[in-house]
Tab-separated table of C-alpha atoms in Angstrom:
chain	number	residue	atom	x	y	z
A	56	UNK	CA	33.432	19.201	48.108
A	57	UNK	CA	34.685	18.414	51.850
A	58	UNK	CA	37.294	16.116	52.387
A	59	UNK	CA	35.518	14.785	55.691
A	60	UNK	CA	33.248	12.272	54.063
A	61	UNK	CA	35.369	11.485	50.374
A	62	UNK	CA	31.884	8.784	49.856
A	63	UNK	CA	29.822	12.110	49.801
A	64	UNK	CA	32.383	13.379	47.154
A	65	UNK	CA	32.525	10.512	44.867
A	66	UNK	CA	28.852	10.186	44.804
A	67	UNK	CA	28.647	13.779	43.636
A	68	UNK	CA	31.100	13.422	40.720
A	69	UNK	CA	29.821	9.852	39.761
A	70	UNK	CA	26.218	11.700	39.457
A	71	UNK	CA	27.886	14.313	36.763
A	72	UNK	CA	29.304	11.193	34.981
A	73	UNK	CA	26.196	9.438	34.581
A	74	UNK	CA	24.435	12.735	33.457
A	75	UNK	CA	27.306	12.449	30.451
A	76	UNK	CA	26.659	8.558	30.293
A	77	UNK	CA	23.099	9.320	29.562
A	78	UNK	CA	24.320	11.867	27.296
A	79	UNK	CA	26.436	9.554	25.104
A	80	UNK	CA	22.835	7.181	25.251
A	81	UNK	CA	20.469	10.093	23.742
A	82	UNK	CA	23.271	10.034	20.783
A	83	UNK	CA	23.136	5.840	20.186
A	84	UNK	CA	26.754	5.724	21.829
A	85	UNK	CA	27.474	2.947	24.449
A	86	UNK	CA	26.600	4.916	27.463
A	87	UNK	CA	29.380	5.703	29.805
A	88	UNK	CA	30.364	9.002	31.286
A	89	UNK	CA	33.671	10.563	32.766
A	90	UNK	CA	34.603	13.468	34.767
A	91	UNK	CA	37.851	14.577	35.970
A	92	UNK	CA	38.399	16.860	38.768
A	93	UNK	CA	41.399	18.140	40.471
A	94	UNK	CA	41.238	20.117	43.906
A	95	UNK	CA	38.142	19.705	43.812
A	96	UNK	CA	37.262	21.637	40.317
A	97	UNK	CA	36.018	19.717	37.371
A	98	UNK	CA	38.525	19.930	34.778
A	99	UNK	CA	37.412	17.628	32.090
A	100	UNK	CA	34.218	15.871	30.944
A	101	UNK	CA	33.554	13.239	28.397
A	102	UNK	CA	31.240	10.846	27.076
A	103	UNK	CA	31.486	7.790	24.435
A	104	UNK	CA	30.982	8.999	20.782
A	105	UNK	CA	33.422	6.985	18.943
A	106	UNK	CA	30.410	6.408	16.205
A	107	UNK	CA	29.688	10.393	16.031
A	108	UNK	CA	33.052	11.192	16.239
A	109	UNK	CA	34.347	7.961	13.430
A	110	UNK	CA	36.822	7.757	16.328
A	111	UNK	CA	37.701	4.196	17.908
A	112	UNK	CA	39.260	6.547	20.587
A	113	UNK	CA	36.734	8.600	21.483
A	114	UNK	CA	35.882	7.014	25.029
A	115	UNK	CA	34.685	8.876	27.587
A	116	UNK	CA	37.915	9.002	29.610
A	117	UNK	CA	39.771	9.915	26.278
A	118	UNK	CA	37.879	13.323	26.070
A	119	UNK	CA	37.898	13.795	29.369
A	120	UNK	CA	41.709	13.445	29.301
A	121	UNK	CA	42.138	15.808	26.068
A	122	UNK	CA	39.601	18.448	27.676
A	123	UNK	CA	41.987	18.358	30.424
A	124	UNK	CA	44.830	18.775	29.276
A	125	UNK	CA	43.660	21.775	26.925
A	126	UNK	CA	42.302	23.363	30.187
A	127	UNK	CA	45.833	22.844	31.466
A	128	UNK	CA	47.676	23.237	29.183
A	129	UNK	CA	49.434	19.865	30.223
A	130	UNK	CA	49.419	16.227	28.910
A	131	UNK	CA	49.955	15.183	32.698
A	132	UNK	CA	47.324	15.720	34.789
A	133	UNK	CA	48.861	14.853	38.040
A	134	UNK	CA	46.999	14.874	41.530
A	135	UNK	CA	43.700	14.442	39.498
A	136	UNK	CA	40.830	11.697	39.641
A	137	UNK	CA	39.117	10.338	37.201
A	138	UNK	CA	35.032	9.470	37.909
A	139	UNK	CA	34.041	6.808	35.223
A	140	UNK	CA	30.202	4.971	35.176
A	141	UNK	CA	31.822	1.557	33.847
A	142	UNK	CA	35.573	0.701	34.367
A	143	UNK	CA	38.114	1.383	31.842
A	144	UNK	CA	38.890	-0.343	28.452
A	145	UNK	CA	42.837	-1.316	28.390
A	146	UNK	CA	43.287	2.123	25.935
A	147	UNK	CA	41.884	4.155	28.222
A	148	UNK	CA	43.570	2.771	31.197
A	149	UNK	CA	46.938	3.287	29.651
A	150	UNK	CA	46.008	6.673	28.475
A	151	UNK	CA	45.183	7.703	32.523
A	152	UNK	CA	48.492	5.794	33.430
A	153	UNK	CA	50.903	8.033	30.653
A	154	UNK	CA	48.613	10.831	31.960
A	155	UNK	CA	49.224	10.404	35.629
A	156	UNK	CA	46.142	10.162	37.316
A	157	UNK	CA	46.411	9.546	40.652
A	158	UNK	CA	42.874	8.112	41.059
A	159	UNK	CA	39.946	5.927	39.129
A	160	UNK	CA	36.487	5.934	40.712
A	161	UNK	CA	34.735	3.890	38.622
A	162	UNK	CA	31.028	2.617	39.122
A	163	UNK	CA	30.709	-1.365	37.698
A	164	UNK	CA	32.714	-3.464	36.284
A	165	UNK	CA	33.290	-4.640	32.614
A	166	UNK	CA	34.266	-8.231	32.401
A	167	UNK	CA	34.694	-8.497	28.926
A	168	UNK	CA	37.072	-5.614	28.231
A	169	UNK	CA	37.830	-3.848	32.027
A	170	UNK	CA	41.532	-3.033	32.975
A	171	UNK	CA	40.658	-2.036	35.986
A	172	UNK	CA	40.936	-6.039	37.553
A	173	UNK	CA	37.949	-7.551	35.512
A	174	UNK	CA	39.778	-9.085	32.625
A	175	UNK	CA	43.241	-6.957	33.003
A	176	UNK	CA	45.205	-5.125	35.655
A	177	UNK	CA	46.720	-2.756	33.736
A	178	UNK	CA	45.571	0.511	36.175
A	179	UNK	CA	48.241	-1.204	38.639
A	180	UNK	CA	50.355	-3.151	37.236
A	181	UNK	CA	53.744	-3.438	38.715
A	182	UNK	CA	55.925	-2.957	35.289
A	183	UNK	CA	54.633	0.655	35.186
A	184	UNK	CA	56.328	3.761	36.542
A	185	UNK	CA	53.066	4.482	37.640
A	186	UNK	CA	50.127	3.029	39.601
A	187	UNK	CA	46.516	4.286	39.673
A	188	UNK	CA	44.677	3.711	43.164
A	189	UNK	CA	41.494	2.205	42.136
A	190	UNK	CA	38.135	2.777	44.007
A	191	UNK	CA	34.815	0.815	42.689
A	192	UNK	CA	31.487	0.152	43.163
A	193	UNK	CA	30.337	3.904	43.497
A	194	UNK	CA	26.862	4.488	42.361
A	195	UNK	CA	27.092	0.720	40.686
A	196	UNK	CA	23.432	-0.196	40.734
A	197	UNK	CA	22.420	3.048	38.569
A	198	UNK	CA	25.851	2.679	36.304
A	199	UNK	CA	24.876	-1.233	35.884
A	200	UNK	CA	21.104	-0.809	34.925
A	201	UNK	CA	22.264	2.078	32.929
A	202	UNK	CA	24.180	-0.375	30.493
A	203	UNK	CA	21.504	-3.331	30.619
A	204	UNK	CA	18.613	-1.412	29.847
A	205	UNK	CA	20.464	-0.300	27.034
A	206	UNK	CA	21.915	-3.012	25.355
A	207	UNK	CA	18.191	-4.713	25.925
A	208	UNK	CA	16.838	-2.370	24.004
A	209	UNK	CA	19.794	-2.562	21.253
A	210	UNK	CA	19.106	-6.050	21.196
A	211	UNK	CA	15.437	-5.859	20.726
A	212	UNK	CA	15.709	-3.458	17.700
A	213	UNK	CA	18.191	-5.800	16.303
A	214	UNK	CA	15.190	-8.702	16.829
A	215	UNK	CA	12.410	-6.005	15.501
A	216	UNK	CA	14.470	-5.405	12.715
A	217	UNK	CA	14.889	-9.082	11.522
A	218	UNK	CA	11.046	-9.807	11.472
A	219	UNK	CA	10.330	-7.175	9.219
């Protein structure tokens, strides 16, 4: 990816993440999809599957993180970004920060659960020793739809269900 036109970039890698968000929705999991790339090389990938996995810390940025750190052999993963469709939980916000990404691009907002500066500002809060730079809003109408058209749907299987 060039450096000249970092837009170009983050669109690239927030594509990839919402190939694994749609991947996490074909499986019934919450769909949201992360990618983590340093020097330009993807070096993780996740996507939610806390209910295949039984894991309440399977997020997307969680696997991402442990893919990454197998790859390098490394729990930090300094000088790295992390590409997320919806913006990180308060778990997986602290996991990036004792990680030490440098960077979250994240697509839309979460106002019920976002640590990201929804609900909590825990990506850059001053009482860490270390602060994420935060960039939103990338691919945020496709992330956003993403998330509504599936929770519709959840919702109207719920209702389906009932009046049988």
């Amino acid at each position: 990816m060039s450096e000249s036109n970092p837009q170009n970039e983050h669109e690239f890698w927030m594509q990839q993440a919402l190939e694994l968000a749609r991947q996490a929705e074909s499986n019934g999991e919450v769909p949201v999809g992360a990618i983590l790339v340093k020097d330009d090389q993807l070096i993780g990938r996740g996507y939610n599957q806390p209910i295949a996995c039984h894991d309440p810390t399977a997020h997307a940025e969680v696997m991402a993180l442990r893919e990454a750190g197998q790859k390098l052999q490394n729990y930090r993963q300094i000088e790295t970004t992390m590409y997320v469709t919806l913006e990180p939980c308060a778990m997986c916000a602290m996991a990036m920060v004792h990680a030490r990404v440098d960077k979250v691009v994240f697509a839309t907002r979460d106002p019920r659960t976002g640590a990201g500066g929804s609900l909590y500002q825990l990506l850059q809060h001053s009482g860490h020793n270390h602060q994420i730079e935060i960039v939103e809003g990338v691919l945020q109408e496709q992330s956003s739809n993403l998330l509504k058209l599936f929770f519709r749907n959840k919702r109207e299987a719920t209702k389906q269900k009932q009046s049988n």
